[in-house]
Amino acid sequence: MGRAGELVLLVLAAGKGTRMRSRQPKMLHPVCGRPMLLHVTALGRGLGAKRCIVVLGSGQEELRGALAHEPVEIVVQSEQLGTGHALLQAREALQGHRGPVLIVHGDQPLYRTSTLETLLDVFRSRSADLALLVGELPDPTGYGRILRGPDGRIDRIVEETEASPEVRALREVNLGIYVAEAAFLFKTLSRVADRNEKREYFLTDIVELALEAGHRVETASLEDLSEGLGVNDRADLARAEAVLRRRIAEHWMTQGVTLVDPERTYLDADIEIGPDSVLEPGCRLRAGTRIGAGCRIEPNVVIDASSIGDNVLIKPHCFIEQARVGDGCIIGPSAHLRPNTQLEDGVRIGNFVEVKNSRLGRGTKADHLAYIGDADIGEHVTIGCGAITVNYDGQKKSRTVIGDGSFVGCNANLIAPVKLEANAYVAAGSTITQDVPGGALAVGRARQRNVEGWRQRRFGKRDAD
Ligand code: UD1
Ligand code: CA
């Protein structure tokens, strides 16, 4: 019973996930913006596990893609013959391994590192051959039930499909996390049979087999039951999302972030928010987003993989995707910052302004109804209401360059490629096709003429009354 040796995390993730009724592998369904499986593999890092082995089968091509940047080893279960059979596939990878193997299910994304540490402690301190996590659930439907003997010690696990009504009434369940040494595991697993309704090899049978062979099996009870939630269908997925959402919200509140209504603020797992930022209801911050300190994000703003500086005000109904926003900017309401937008400090983007693949220098403003695409704009430039960079000729995109201090009047069309030197002025309503020298006024519109008495000549006396 060697207690020493390195920890291995082993993730069972080969199942079909039939109950999700999805084309996408179950493990790729995101919980707070991160694929379920990656919440589980992250536990390995948290625990300082030396290796993480993932058993893949169903949907393995897509899953391999999602795991491409994770430090994991993959073993394949080509036929889904049950959890016990899945674990057997790791036999070769664990040949000769000494040290605890922690087995987790890829569809249980809510465990905390500290909970798994408690289970490892039970395994080590009680010299167990097998330790598993259990819990008493108010609704145990779908889980394997724990049967205990008169002495209160675990006897075996009975799967719901195999359970009599009396057993189904038990509320203590198997939470799908086990620790054991590799040698013990594979020796015991080789005796698991598929003599059950589902004709599957149940990993859960090792409890009974271990006890029969005189081994020591210990259980640890889960304190926060919400951690044990297994995602089998879409209703479970929504429950898991709600649990994690609340946890993430609480984390950021401890970090000095105000969430006006935590239940209605949707924060992904992989984000950052600086202190004294305030998030109003209906905001959704998606993975890869970083918000600085002292920001105010007003209702129904969606921010995806973007970086927002300090003291930024984002008014309601903005959509910001893969953009960078400097300190002190004011955005919205109803503005759209598209990929590769970079706003330097103090930029103002007002309502119904769309910016794409453009850089706007310090203090530049586009307060109303404008499209800025593929543009390099200097500092303290004013873009008037309705101004547009005409960046696409039907075949290719071209850039617009606007020098510092320039002024683009309302409803101007800047036909790219075109360049305005510093302090250039564009008269309202102009269509600009040629470069404008610094300090010049460009007027590109028809001159106005007034036709006297036109109405009376056109419609006669009757209409003119
Ligand atoms: C399993 C347990 C049950 C426990 C519950 C906790 C068994 C037999 N039952 O039931 O006691 O209460 O988890 O959530 O173990 N998998 C494979 N290959 C397979 C089958 C499954 O890799 O052939 C993987 C799945 O991808 C999943 C995990 O094993 O991550 C559990 O499988 P699932 O079918 O969801 O088992 P449950 O019915 O939830
Ligand atoms: Ca499950």
Short mmCIF file of C-alpha atoms and ligand atoms in Angstrom, two decimals:
data_model
loop_
_atom_site.label_atom_id
_atom_site.label_comp_id
_atom_site.label_asym_id
_atom_site.label_seq_id
_atom_site.Cartn_x
_atom_site.Cartn_y
_atom_site.Cartn_z
CA MET A 1 0.00 0.00 0.00
CA GLY A 2 2.46 2.62 -1.15
CA ARG A 3 1.07 6.05 -0.33
CA ALA A 4 3.92 7.86 -2.00
CA GLY A 5 4.30 8.46 -5.70
CA GLU A 6 2.93 10.92 -8.15
CA LEU A 7 -0.70 11.78 -8.63
CA VAL A 8 -2.36 11.03 -11.96
CA LEU A 9 -5.70 12.51 -12.95
CA LEU A 10 -7.73 10.18 -15.14
CA VAL A 11 -10.75 11.58 -16.93
CA LEU A 12 -13.46 9.31 -18.37
CA ALA A 13 -14.84 11.12 -21.39
CA ALA A 14 -15.60 8.49 -24.01
CA GLY A 15 -19.34 8.16 -23.43
CA LYS A 16 -21.89 8.87 -26.13
CA GLY A 17 -23.80 11.50 -24.19
CA THR A 18 -27.02 10.23 -25.77
CA ARG A 19 -29.26 12.07 -23.33
CA MET A 20 -27.99 15.45 -24.60
CA ARG A 21 -29.54 14.75 -28.02
CA SER A 22 -26.78 16.74 -29.63
CA ARG A 23 -24.58 16.47 -32.68
CA GLN A 24 -21.81 17.97 -30.62
CA PRO A 25 -19.98 15.71 -28.13
CA LYS A 26 -21.40 16.26 -24.64
CA MET A 27 -17.99 17.17 -23.23
CA LEU A 28 -17.71 20.13 -25.61
CA HIS A 29 -20.90 21.79 -24.43
CA PRO A 30 -19.70 24.89 -22.61
CA VAL A 31 -20.39 25.67 -18.99
CA CYS A 32 -19.82 29.39 -18.44
CA GLY A 33 -18.00 29.66 -21.75
CA ARG A 34 -15.57 26.80 -21.27
CA PRO A 35 -16.09 23.28 -22.64
CA MET A 36 -17.19 20.98 -19.83
CA LEU A 37 -14.18 18.72 -20.30
CA LEU A 38 -11.71 21.59 -19.83
CA HIS A 39 -13.19 22.40 -16.42
CA VAL A 40 -12.31 18.83 -15.48
CA THR A 41 -8.80 18.75 -16.94
CA ALA A 42 -8.11 22.07 -15.15
CA LEU A 43 -8.52 20.19 -11.86
CA GLY A 44 -5.31 18.33 -12.67
CA ARG A 45 -3.41 21.61 -12.72
CA GLY A 46 -5.06 22.74 -9.48
CA LEU A 47 -4.04 19.51 -7.75
CA GLY A 48 -0.51 19.54 -9.14
CA ALA A 49 -1.08 16.18 -10.84
CA LYS A 50 1.97 14.95 -12.69
CA ARG A 51 -0.06 13.53 -15.58
CA CYS A 52 -3.58 13.88 -16.89
CA ILE A 53 -4.94 11.01 -18.97
CA VAL A 54 -8.21 11.45 -20.85
CA VAL A 55 -10.18 8.47 -22.20
CA LEU A 56 -11.86 9.48 -25.46
CA GLY A 57 -14.16 7.55 -27.75
CA SER A 58 -17.37 9.00 -29.05
CA GLY A 59 -16.70 12.30 -30.88
CA GLN A 60 -12.98 11.98 -30.31
CA GLU A 61 -11.92 14.01 -33.36
CA GLU A 62 -13.63 17.16 -32.10
CA LEU A 63 -12.51 16.51 -28.54
CA ARG A 64 -8.90 16.10 -29.62
CA GLY A 65 -9.15 19.54 -31.20
CA ALA A 66 -10.45 21.07 -27.98
CA LEU A 67 -7.64 19.40 -26.01
CA ALA A 68 -4.90 20.43 -28.45
CA HIS A 69 -3.40 22.99 -26.07
CA GLU A 70 -3.93 21.02 -22.86
CA PRO A 71 -1.07 19.02 -21.37
CA VAL A 72 -2.96 15.72 -21.50
CA GLU A 73 -2.37 12.19 -22.74
CA ILE A 74 -5.17 10.58 -24.69
CA VAL A 75 -6.18 6.92 -24.67
CA VAL A 76 -9.00 5.60 -26.79
CA GLN A 77 -11.99 3.46 -25.90
CA SER A 78 -13.21 2.46 -29.33
CA GLU A 79 -16.43 0.83 -28.14
CA GLN A 80 -18.44 2.37 -25.32
CA LEU A 81 -18.89 -0.68 -23.10
CA GLY A 82 -19.22 1.17 -19.81
CA THR A 83 -17.21 3.16 -17.28
CA GLY A 84 -15.23 0.12 -16.07
CA HIS A 85 -14.25 -0.75 -19.63
CA ALA A 86 -13.30 2.90 -20.24
CA LEU A 87 -10.89 2.86 -17.32
CA LEU A 88 -9.36 -0.44 -18.52
CA GLN A 89 -8.17 1.35 -21.65
CA ALA A 90 -5.66 3.28 -19.50
CA ARG A 91 -4.01 0.09 -18.28
CA GLU A 92 -1.03 0.35 -20.59
CA ALA A 93 -0.54 4.08 -19.97
CA LEU A 94 -0.42 3.37 -16.23
CA GLN A 95 1.75 0.25 -16.43
CA GLY A 96 4.12 0.28 -13.46
CA HIS A 97 2.76 3.57 -12.12
CA ARG A 98 2.99 3.98 -8.38
CA GLY A 99 0.96 6.64 -6.65
CA PRO A 100 -2.69 7.59 -6.45
CA VAL A 101 -4.84 7.64 -9.57
CA LEU A 102 -7.76 10.05 -9.23
CA ILE A 103 -10.62 9.08 -11.53
CA VAL A 104 -13.13 11.72 -12.51
CA HIS A 105 -15.94 11.91 -15.06
CA GLY A 106 -15.69 14.44 -17.84
CA ASP A 107 -19.35 15.32 -17.35
CA GLN A 108 -18.91 16.59 -13.79
CA PRO A 109 -17.45 20.04 -14.28
CA LEU A 110 -18.21 21.62 -10.90
CA TYR A 111 -15.75 20.00 -8.51
CA ARG A 112 -13.46 22.24 -6.53
CA THR A 113 -9.80 21.33 -6.12
CA SER A 114 -10.23 21.45 -2.34
CA THR A 115 -12.92 18.74 -2.46
CA LEU A 116 -10.67 16.39 -4.38
CA GLU A 117 -7.85 17.14 -1.93
CA THR A 118 -10.15 16.04 0.91
CA LEU A 119 -10.79 12.74 -0.88
CA LEU A 120 -7.05 12.24 -1.44
CA ASP A 121 -6.52 12.90 2.27
CA VAL A 122 -9.06 10.23 3.19
CA PHE A 123 -7.35 7.81 0.82
CA ARG A 124 -3.92 8.46 2.31
CA SER A 125 -4.72 8.95 5.98
CA ARG A 126 -6.98 5.91 6.27
CA SER A 127 -4.66 3.66 4.26
CA ALA A 128 -7.50 2.86 1.89
CA ASP A 129 -7.17 0.73 -1.24
CA LEU A 130 -10.08 2.62 -2.73
CA ALA A 131 -11.68 5.89 -1.68
CA LEU A 132 -14.73 7.42 -3.29
CA LEU A 133 -16.83 10.52 -2.94
CA VAL A 134 -20.45 10.19 -1.87
CA GLY A 135 -23.24 12.56 -0.97
CA GLU A 136 -26.87 12.62 0.07
CA LEU A 137 -28.89 14.26 -2.64
CA PRO A 138 -32.43 15.57 -2.22
CA ASP A 139 -33.14 14.06 -5.64
CA PRO A 140 -30.87 11.06 -6.31
CA THR A 141 -32.47 10.18 -9.67
CA GLY A 142 -29.96 8.86 -12.19
CA TYR A 143 -27.09 8.27 -9.76
CA GLY A 144 -25.73 4.98 -8.41
CA ARG A 145 -26.96 4.39 -4.84
CA ILE A 146 -24.63 3.60 -1.93
CA LEU A 147 -25.57 0.49 0.04
CA ARG A 148 -24.14 0.28 3.55
CA GLY A 149 -23.93 -2.64 5.96
CA PRO A 150 -25.20 -2.70 9.55
CA ASP A 151 -21.85 -1.27 10.67
CA GLY A 152 -22.46 1.75 8.47
CA ARG A 153 -19.61 0.89 6.12
CA ILE A 154 -20.07 0.85 2.36
CA ASP A 155 -21.05 -2.52 0.87
CA ARG A 156 -21.57 -1.79 -2.79
CA ILE A 157 -22.97 0.59 -5.36
CA VAL A 158 -26.18 -0.21 -7.21
CA GLU A 159 -26.90 1.58 -10.45
CA GLU A 160 -30.34 3.07 -10.84
CA THR A 161 -31.15 0.77 -13.76
CA GLU A 162 -30.46 -2.24 -11.51
CA ALA A 163 -32.11 -0.91 -8.37
CA SER A 164 -35.23 -2.18 -6.63
CA PRO A 165 -37.75 0.46 -5.47
CA GLU A 166 -36.29 0.24 -1.92
CA VAL A 167 -32.78 0.90 -3.20
CA ARG A 168 -34.02 3.72 -5.41
CA ALA A 169 -35.44 5.35 -2.31
CA LEU A 170 -31.92 5.69 -0.87
CA ARG A 171 -30.58 9.18 -1.19
CA GLU A 172 -26.87 8.57 -0.69
CA VAL A 173 -25.21 8.39 -4.09
CA ASN A 174 -21.93 7.70 -5.83
CA LEU A 175 -20.53 11.00 -7.06
CA GLY A 176 -18.24 9.46 -9.66
CA ILE A 177 -14.83 10.24 -8.14
CA TYR A 178 -12.48 7.50 -7.02
CA VAL A 179 -8.85 7.23 -5.83
CA ALA A 180 -6.80 4.05 -5.94
CA GLU A 181 -3.39 2.76 -6.94
CA ALA A 182 -3.09 1.61 -10.55
CA ALA A 183 -2.12 -1.97 -9.68
CA PHE A 184 -5.15 -2.39 -7.41
CA LEU A 185 -7.47 -0.82 -9.99
CA PHE A 186 -6.55 -3.00 -12.91
CA LYS A 187 -6.41 -6.18 -10.85
CA THR A 188 -9.93 -5.51 -9.55
CA LEU A 189 -11.31 -4.25 -12.88
CA SER A 190 -10.30 -7.46 -14.63
CA ARG A 191 -12.98 -9.18 -12.55
CA VAL A 192 -15.81 -6.79 -13.48
CA ALA A 193 -18.44 -8.47 -15.66
CA ASP A 194 -21.23 -7.06 -17.80
CA ARG A 195 -23.99 -9.01 -16.06
CA ASN A 196 -26.51 -6.18 -15.93
CA GLU A 197 -29.46 -4.74 -17.88
CA LYS A 198 -27.24 -2.47 -19.97
CA ARG A 199 -24.60 -5.14 -20.68
CA GLU A 200 -21.94 -2.66 -19.65
CA TYR A 201 -18.84 -3.03 -17.52
CA PHE A 202 -19.63 -0.83 -14.52
CA LEU A 203 -16.68 0.77 -12.77
CA THR A 204 -18.92 0.92 -9.71
CA ASP A 205 -18.67 -2.88 -9.34
CA ILE A 206 -15.09 -2.53 -8.05
CA VAL A 207 -16.41 -1.55 -4.63
CA GLU A 208 -18.01 -4.92 -4.02
CA LEU A 209 -15.15 -6.82 -5.64
CA ALA A 210 -12.57 -4.97 -3.54
CA LEU A 211 -14.42 -5.71 -0.31
CA GLU A 212 -14.80 -9.39 -1.25
CA ALA A 213 -11.05 -9.58 -1.73
CA GLY A 214 -10.52 -8.09 1.74
CA HIS A 215 -9.45 -4.62 0.62
CA ARG A 216 -10.22 -1.41 2.43
CA VAL A 217 -12.79 0.94 0.86
CA GLU A 218 -13.43 4.37 2.36
CA THR A 219 -15.90 7.10 1.48
CA ALA A 220 -15.70 10.87 1.86
CA SER A 221 -18.88 12.95 1.97
CA LEU A 222 -19.30 15.95 -0.24
CA GLU A 223 -20.14 19.10 1.70
CA ASP A 224 -21.35 21.40 -1.04
CA LEU A 225 -23.69 19.09 -2.93
CA SER A 226 -23.90 21.38 -5.92
CA GLU A 227 -20.35 20.32 -6.84
CA GLY A 228 -21.44 16.76 -7.58
CA LEU A 229 -23.86 17.63 -10.36
CA GLY A 230 -23.33 15.36 -13.37
CA VAL A 231 -24.43 16.71 -16.73
CA ASN A 232 -26.45 14.09 -18.58
CA ASP A 233 -29.03 16.23 -20.37
CA ARG A 234 -29.79 19.85 -21.21
CA ALA A 235 -31.61 20.46 -17.94
CA ASP A 236 -28.47 19.38 -16.05
CA LEU A 237 -26.44 21.65 -18.30
CA ALA A 238 -28.56 24.65 -17.31
CA ARG A 239 -28.25 23.68 -13.63
CA ALA A 240 -24.47 23.39 -13.92
CA GLU A 241 -24.31 26.78 -15.63
CA ALA A 242 -26.37 28.34 -12.81
CA VAL A 243 -24.12 26.87 -10.10
CA LEU A 244 -20.94 28.02 -11.78
CA ARG A 245 -22.37 31.41 -12.68
CA ARG A 246 -23.14 32.07 -9.03
CA ARG A 247 -19.68 30.89 -7.99
CA ILE A 248 -17.96 33.14 -10.54
CA ALA A 249 -20.13 36.09 -9.49
CA GLU A 250 -19.21 35.54 -5.85
CA HIS A 251 -15.54 35.35 -6.72
CA TRP A 252 -15.58 38.72 -8.48
CA MET A 253 -17.57 40.33 -5.67
CA THR A 254 -14.83 39.26 -3.23
CA GLN A 255 -12.38 40.95 -5.60
CA GLY A 256 -14.14 44.30 -5.22
CA VAL A 257 -16.41 44.21 -8.24
CA THR A 258 -20.02 45.39 -7.84
CA LEU A 259 -22.63 43.19 -9.49
CA VAL A 260 -25.92 45.02 -9.23
CA ASP A 261 -27.82 41.75 -9.76
CA PRO A 262 -25.50 38.71 -9.61
CA GLU A 263 -28.23 36.34 -10.78
CA ARG A 264 -28.62 38.29 -13.97
CA THR A 265 -24.98 38.94 -14.78
CA TYR A 266 -23.43 36.34 -17.07
CA LEU A 267 -19.71 35.98 -16.53
CA ASP A 268 -17.68 33.28 -18.23
CA ALA A 269 -15.03 31.35 -16.36
CA ASP A 270 -12.07 32.79 -18.21
CA ILE A 271 -12.33 36.54 -17.68
CA GLU A 272 -10.82 39.24 -15.46
CA ILE A 273 -12.41 42.30 -13.88
CA GLY A 274 -10.62 45.05 -11.99
CA PRO A 275 -11.79 46.40 -8.62
CA ASP A 276 -14.49 49.06 -8.37
CA SER A 277 -15.94 48.13 -11.69
CA VAL A 278 -19.73 47.98 -11.70
CA LEU A 279 -21.70 45.56 -13.85
CA GLU A 280 -25.38 46.17 -14.36
CA PRO A 281 -27.97 43.46 -15.09
CA GLY A 282 -28.00 41.58 -18.36
CA CYS A 283 -24.28 41.94 -19.08
CA ARG A 284 -22.53 38.99 -20.62
CA LEU A 285 -18.73 38.86 -20.47
CA ARG A 286 -17.45 36.04 -22.62
CA ALA A 287 -14.23 34.07 -22.32
CA GLY A 288 -11.02 35.98 -22.90
CA THR A 289 -12.42 39.33 -21.76
CA ARG A 290 -10.47 41.59 -19.44
CA ILE A 291 -12.09 44.62 -17.82
CA GLY A 292 -9.94 47.16 -15.97
CA ALA A 293 -10.67 48.95 -12.69
CA GLY A 294 -13.38 51.54 -12.13
CA CYS A 295 -15.40 50.69 -15.22
CA ARG A 296 -19.15 50.88 -15.47
CA ILE A 297 -20.86 48.42 -17.78
CA GLU A 298 -24.53 49.29 -18.15
CA PRO A 299 -27.37 46.84 -18.90
CA ASN A 300 -27.34 44.31 -21.73
CA VAL A 301 -23.78 44.78 -22.90
CA VAL A 302 -22.10 41.75 -24.49
CA ILE A 303 -18.31 41.68 -24.52
CA ASP A 304 -16.44 38.85 -26.21
CA ALA A 305 -12.69 38.21 -25.91
CA SER A 306 -11.92 41.93 -25.58
CA SER A 307 -9.71 44.03 -23.41
CA ILE A 308 -11.22 47.10 -21.75
CA GLY A 309 -9.00 49.64 -19.93
CA ASP A 310 -9.65 51.44 -16.64
CA ASN A 311 -12.52 53.87 -15.99
CA VAL A 312 -14.39 53.00 -19.15
CA LEU A 313 -18.12 53.69 -19.37
CA ILE A 314 -20.10 51.36 -21.61
CA LYS A 315 -23.70 52.40 -21.98
CA PRO A 316 -26.58 49.94 -22.59
CA HIS A 317 -26.88 47.51 -25.50
CA CYS A 318 -23.34 47.50 -26.87
CA PHE A 319 -21.70 44.52 -28.55
CA ILE A 320 -17.92 44.47 -28.32
CA GLU A 321 -16.07 41.58 -29.96
CA GLN A 322 -12.31 40.97 -30.02
CA ALA A 323 -11.59 44.66 -29.55
CA ARG A 324 -9.23 46.70 -27.39
CA VAL A 325 -10.53 49.76 -25.58
CA GLY A 326 -8.21 52.19 -23.80
CA ASP A 327 -8.66 53.96 -20.46
CA GLY A 328 -11.46 56.47 -19.98
CA CYS A 329 -13.32 55.67 -23.19
CA ILE A 330 -17.09 56.19 -23.39
CA ILE A 331 -18.95 53.72 -25.60
CA GLY A 332 -22.59 53.45 -26.60
CA PRO A 333 -25.48 53.18 -26.11
CA SER A 334 -25.99 50.66 -28.92
CA ALA A 335 -22.49 50.70 -30.37
CA HIS A 336 -20.79 47.79 -32.14
CA LEU A 337 -17.04 47.29 -31.90
CA ARG A 338 -16.02 44.46 -34.20
CA PRO A 339 -12.82 42.40 -34.34
CA ASN A 340 -9.50 44.15 -34.41
CA THR A 341 -10.80 47.50 -33.26
CA GLN A 342 -8.35 49.41 -31.14
CA LEU A 343 -9.45 52.53 -29.30
CA GLU A 344 -6.76 54.57 -27.57
CA ASP A 345 -7.46 56.37 -24.28
CA GLY A 346 -10.38 58.78 -24.08
CA VAL A 347 -12.10 57.79 -27.33
CA ARG A 348 -15.86 58.35 -27.56
CA ILE A 349 -18.07 56.06 -29.63
CA GLY A 350 -21.74 56.98 -29.57
CA ASN A 351 -25.00 55.38 -30.57
CA PHE A 352 -25.27 53.33 -33.76
CA VAL A 353 -21.60 53.59 -34.53
CA GLU A 354 -19.86 50.50 -35.90
CA VAL A 355 -16.08 50.17 -35.88
CA LYS A 356 -14.15 47.30 -37.47
CA ASN A 357 -10.44 46.56 -37.97
CA SER A 358 -9.52 50.16 -37.18
CA ARG A 359 -7.38 52.12 -34.79
CA LEU A 360 -8.68 55.39 -33.31
CA GLY A 361 -6.16 57.68 -31.59
CA ARG A 362 -6.53 59.38 -28.21
CA GLY A 363 -9.52 61.62 -27.69
CA THR A 364 -11.04 60.90 -31.09
CA LYS A 365 -14.83 60.83 -31.23
CA ALA A 366 -17.57 59.43 -33.41
CA ASP A 367 -20.70 60.25 -31.48
CA HIS A 368 -23.52 59.18 -33.77
CA LEU A 369 -24.44 56.89 -36.65
CA ALA A 370 -21.14 56.19 -38.37
CA TYR A 371 -19.30 53.27 -39.96
CA ILE A 372 -15.56 53.13 -39.48
CA GLY A 373 -13.99 50.10 -41.17
CA ASP A 374 -10.35 49.44 -42.09
CA ALA A 375 -9.26 52.91 -40.93
CA ASP A 376 -6.20 54.40 -39.23
CA ILE A 377 -7.41 57.48 -37.41
CA GLY A 378 -5.16 59.85 -35.46
CA GLU A 379 -5.74 61.75 -32.22
CA HIS A 380 -8.54 64.24 -31.51
CA VAL A 381 -10.34 63.59 -34.75
CA THR A 382 -14.08 64.29 -35.01
CA ILE A 383 -16.15 61.95 -37.14
CA GLY A 384 -19.53 63.53 -37.81
CA CYS A 385 -22.95 61.96 -37.72
CA GLY A 386 -23.55 59.60 -40.60
CA ALA A 387 -19.97 59.62 -41.88
CA ILE A 388 -18.80 56.44 -43.55
CA THR A 389 -15.55 54.88 -44.62
CA VAL A 390 -16.38 53.25 -47.93
CA ASN A 391 -13.93 50.40 -47.49
CA TYR A 392 -15.30 47.85 -49.95
CA ASP A 393 -15.63 48.20 -53.70
CA GLY A 394 -17.36 44.87 -54.16
CA GLN A 395 -14.06 43.05 -54.63
CA LYS A 396 -11.49 44.23 -52.17
CA LYS A 397 -11.18 46.15 -48.90
CA SER A 398 -9.08 49.32 -48.74
CA ARG A 399 -7.90 51.55 -45.90
CA THR A 400 -8.79 55.07 -44.92
CA VAL A 401 -6.14 57.15 -43.16
CA ILE A 402 -7.12 60.26 -41.19
CA GLY A 403 -4.46 62.51 -39.62
CA ASP A 404 -4.55 64.04 -36.11
CA GLY A 405 -7.02 66.85 -35.48
CA SER A 406 -9.05 66.29 -38.63
CA PHE A 407 -12.78 66.91 -38.87
CA VAL A 408 -15.05 64.78 -41.03
CA GLY A 409 -18.43 66.47 -41.54
CA CYS A 410 -21.79 64.76 -41.35
CA ASN A 411 -22.79 62.25 -44.02
CA ALA A 412 -19.37 62.27 -45.66
CA ASN A 413 -18.34 59.24 -47.72
CA LEU A 414 -14.61 58.60 -47.60
CA ILE A 415 -13.96 56.32 -50.58
CA ALA A 416 -10.97 54.15 -49.68
CA PRO A 417 -8.11 54.03 -50.32
CA VAL A 418 -7.94 57.65 -49.30
CA LYS A 419 -5.87 59.76 -46.95
CA LEU A 420 -6.65 62.93 -45.00
CA GLU A 421 -3.51 64.67 -43.71
CA ALA A 422 -3.49 66.25 -40.22
CA ASN A 423 -6.10 68.93 -39.50
CA ALA A 424 -7.97 68.33 -42.74
CA TYR A 425 -11.63 69.29 -42.95
CA VAL A 426 -14.28 67.50 -44.94
CA ALA A 427 -17.46 69.42 -45.66
CA ALA A 428 -20.71 67.74 -44.67
CA GLY A 429 -22.26 65.61 -47.38
CA SER A 430 -19.03 65.27 -49.33
CA THR A 431 -17.94 62.19 -51.20
CA ILE A 432 -14.16 62.16 -50.95
CA THR A 433 -12.23 60.21 -53.56
CA GLN A 434 -8.92 62.07 -53.49
CA ASP A 435 -6.40 62.60 -50.67
CA VAL A 436 -6.82 65.83 -48.69
CA PRO A 437 -3.73 67.89 -47.77
CA GLY A 438 -3.15 68.95 -44.15
CA GLY A 439 -5.26 71.91 -43.03
CA ALA A 440 -7.30 71.94 -46.27
CA LEU A 441 -11.07 71.92 -46.60
CA ALA A 442 -12.37 69.29 -49.00
CA VAL A 443 -15.77 69.90 -50.51
CA GLY A 444 -17.02 67.09 -52.70
CA ARG A 445 -20.68 67.77 -53.32
CA ALA A 446 -22.91 69.49 -55.85
CA ARG A 447 -23.29 73.22 -55.32
CA GLN A 448 -26.80 74.24 -54.18
CA ARG A 449 -29.04 76.24 -56.46
CA ASN A 450 -32.48 77.60 -55.56
CA VAL A 451 -35.15 77.60 -58.27
CA GLU A 452 -37.42 80.54 -57.54
CA GLY A 453 -41.20 80.09 -57.89
CA TRP A 454 -40.87 76.41 -58.77
CA ARG A 455 -43.79 75.15 -56.72
CA GLN A 456 -46.34 77.48 -58.23
CA ARG A 457 -45.21 76.72 -61.78
CA ARG A 458 -45.35 72.99 -61.13
CA PHE A 459 -48.64 72.68 -59.29
CA GLY A 460 -50.53 75.78 -60.28
CA LYS A 461 -52.56 78.21 -58.18
CA ARG A 462 -54.84 75.57 -56.57
CA ASP A 463 -52.00 73.70 -54.85
CA ALA A 464 -50.14 76.79 -53.91
CA ASP A 465 -53.01 77.98 -51.68
C1 UD1 B 1 -22.10 7.14 -13.42
C2 UD1 B 1 -21.98 6.06 -12.34
C3 UD1 B 1 -22.97 6.36 -11.23
C4 UD1 B 1 -22.70 7.73 -10.66
C5 UD1 B 1 -22.70 8.80 -11.76
C6 UD1 B 1 -22.17 10.10 -11.20
C7 UD1 B 1 -21.29 3.99 -13.45
C8 UD1 B 1 -21.73 2.67 -13.97
N1 UD1 B 1 -22.24 4.78 -12.94
O1 UD1 B 1 -23.41 7.06 -13.97
O2 UD1 B 1 -22.84 5.39 -10.20
O3 UD1 B 1 -23.69 8.04 -9.69
O4 UD1 B 1 -21.83 8.42 -12.84
O5 UD1 B 1 -22.22 11.11 -12.14
O6 UD1 B 1 -20.11 4.28 -13.47
N2 UD1 B 1 -17.92 6.87 -20.09
C9 UD1 B 1 -16.91 6.38 -20.88
N3 UD1 B 1 -17.09 5.22 -21.56
C10 UD1 B 1 -18.24 4.49 -21.46
C11 UD1 B 1 -19.27 4.99 -20.64
C12 UD1 B 1 -19.07 6.19 -19.97
O7 UD1 B 1 -15.84 7.01 -21.01
O8 UD1 B 1 -18.31 3.43 -22.09
C13 UD1 B 1 -17.72 8.15 -19.40
C14 UD1 B 1 -18.73 9.20 -19.81
O9 UD1 B 1 -18.22 9.97 -20.89
C15 UD1 B 1 -18.91 10.03 -18.55
C16 UD1 B 1 -18.62 9.04 -17.43
O10 UD1 B 1 -17.92 7.97 -18.01
O11 UD1 B 1 -17.99 11.08 -18.44
C17 UD1 B 1 -19.90 8.57 -16.75
O12 UD1 B 1 -20.72 7.96 -17.71
P1 UD1 B 1 -22.29 8.16 -17.70
O13 UD1 B 1 -22.86 7.30 -18.76
O14 UD1 B 1 -22.63 9.58 -17.71
O15 UD1 B 1 -22.65 7.50 -16.29
P2 UD1 B 1 -23.85 7.86 -15.32
O16 UD1 B 1 -25.08 7.20 -15.85
O17 UD1 B 1 -23.90 9.31 -15.08
CA CA B 2 -23.03 11.08 -16.05
#
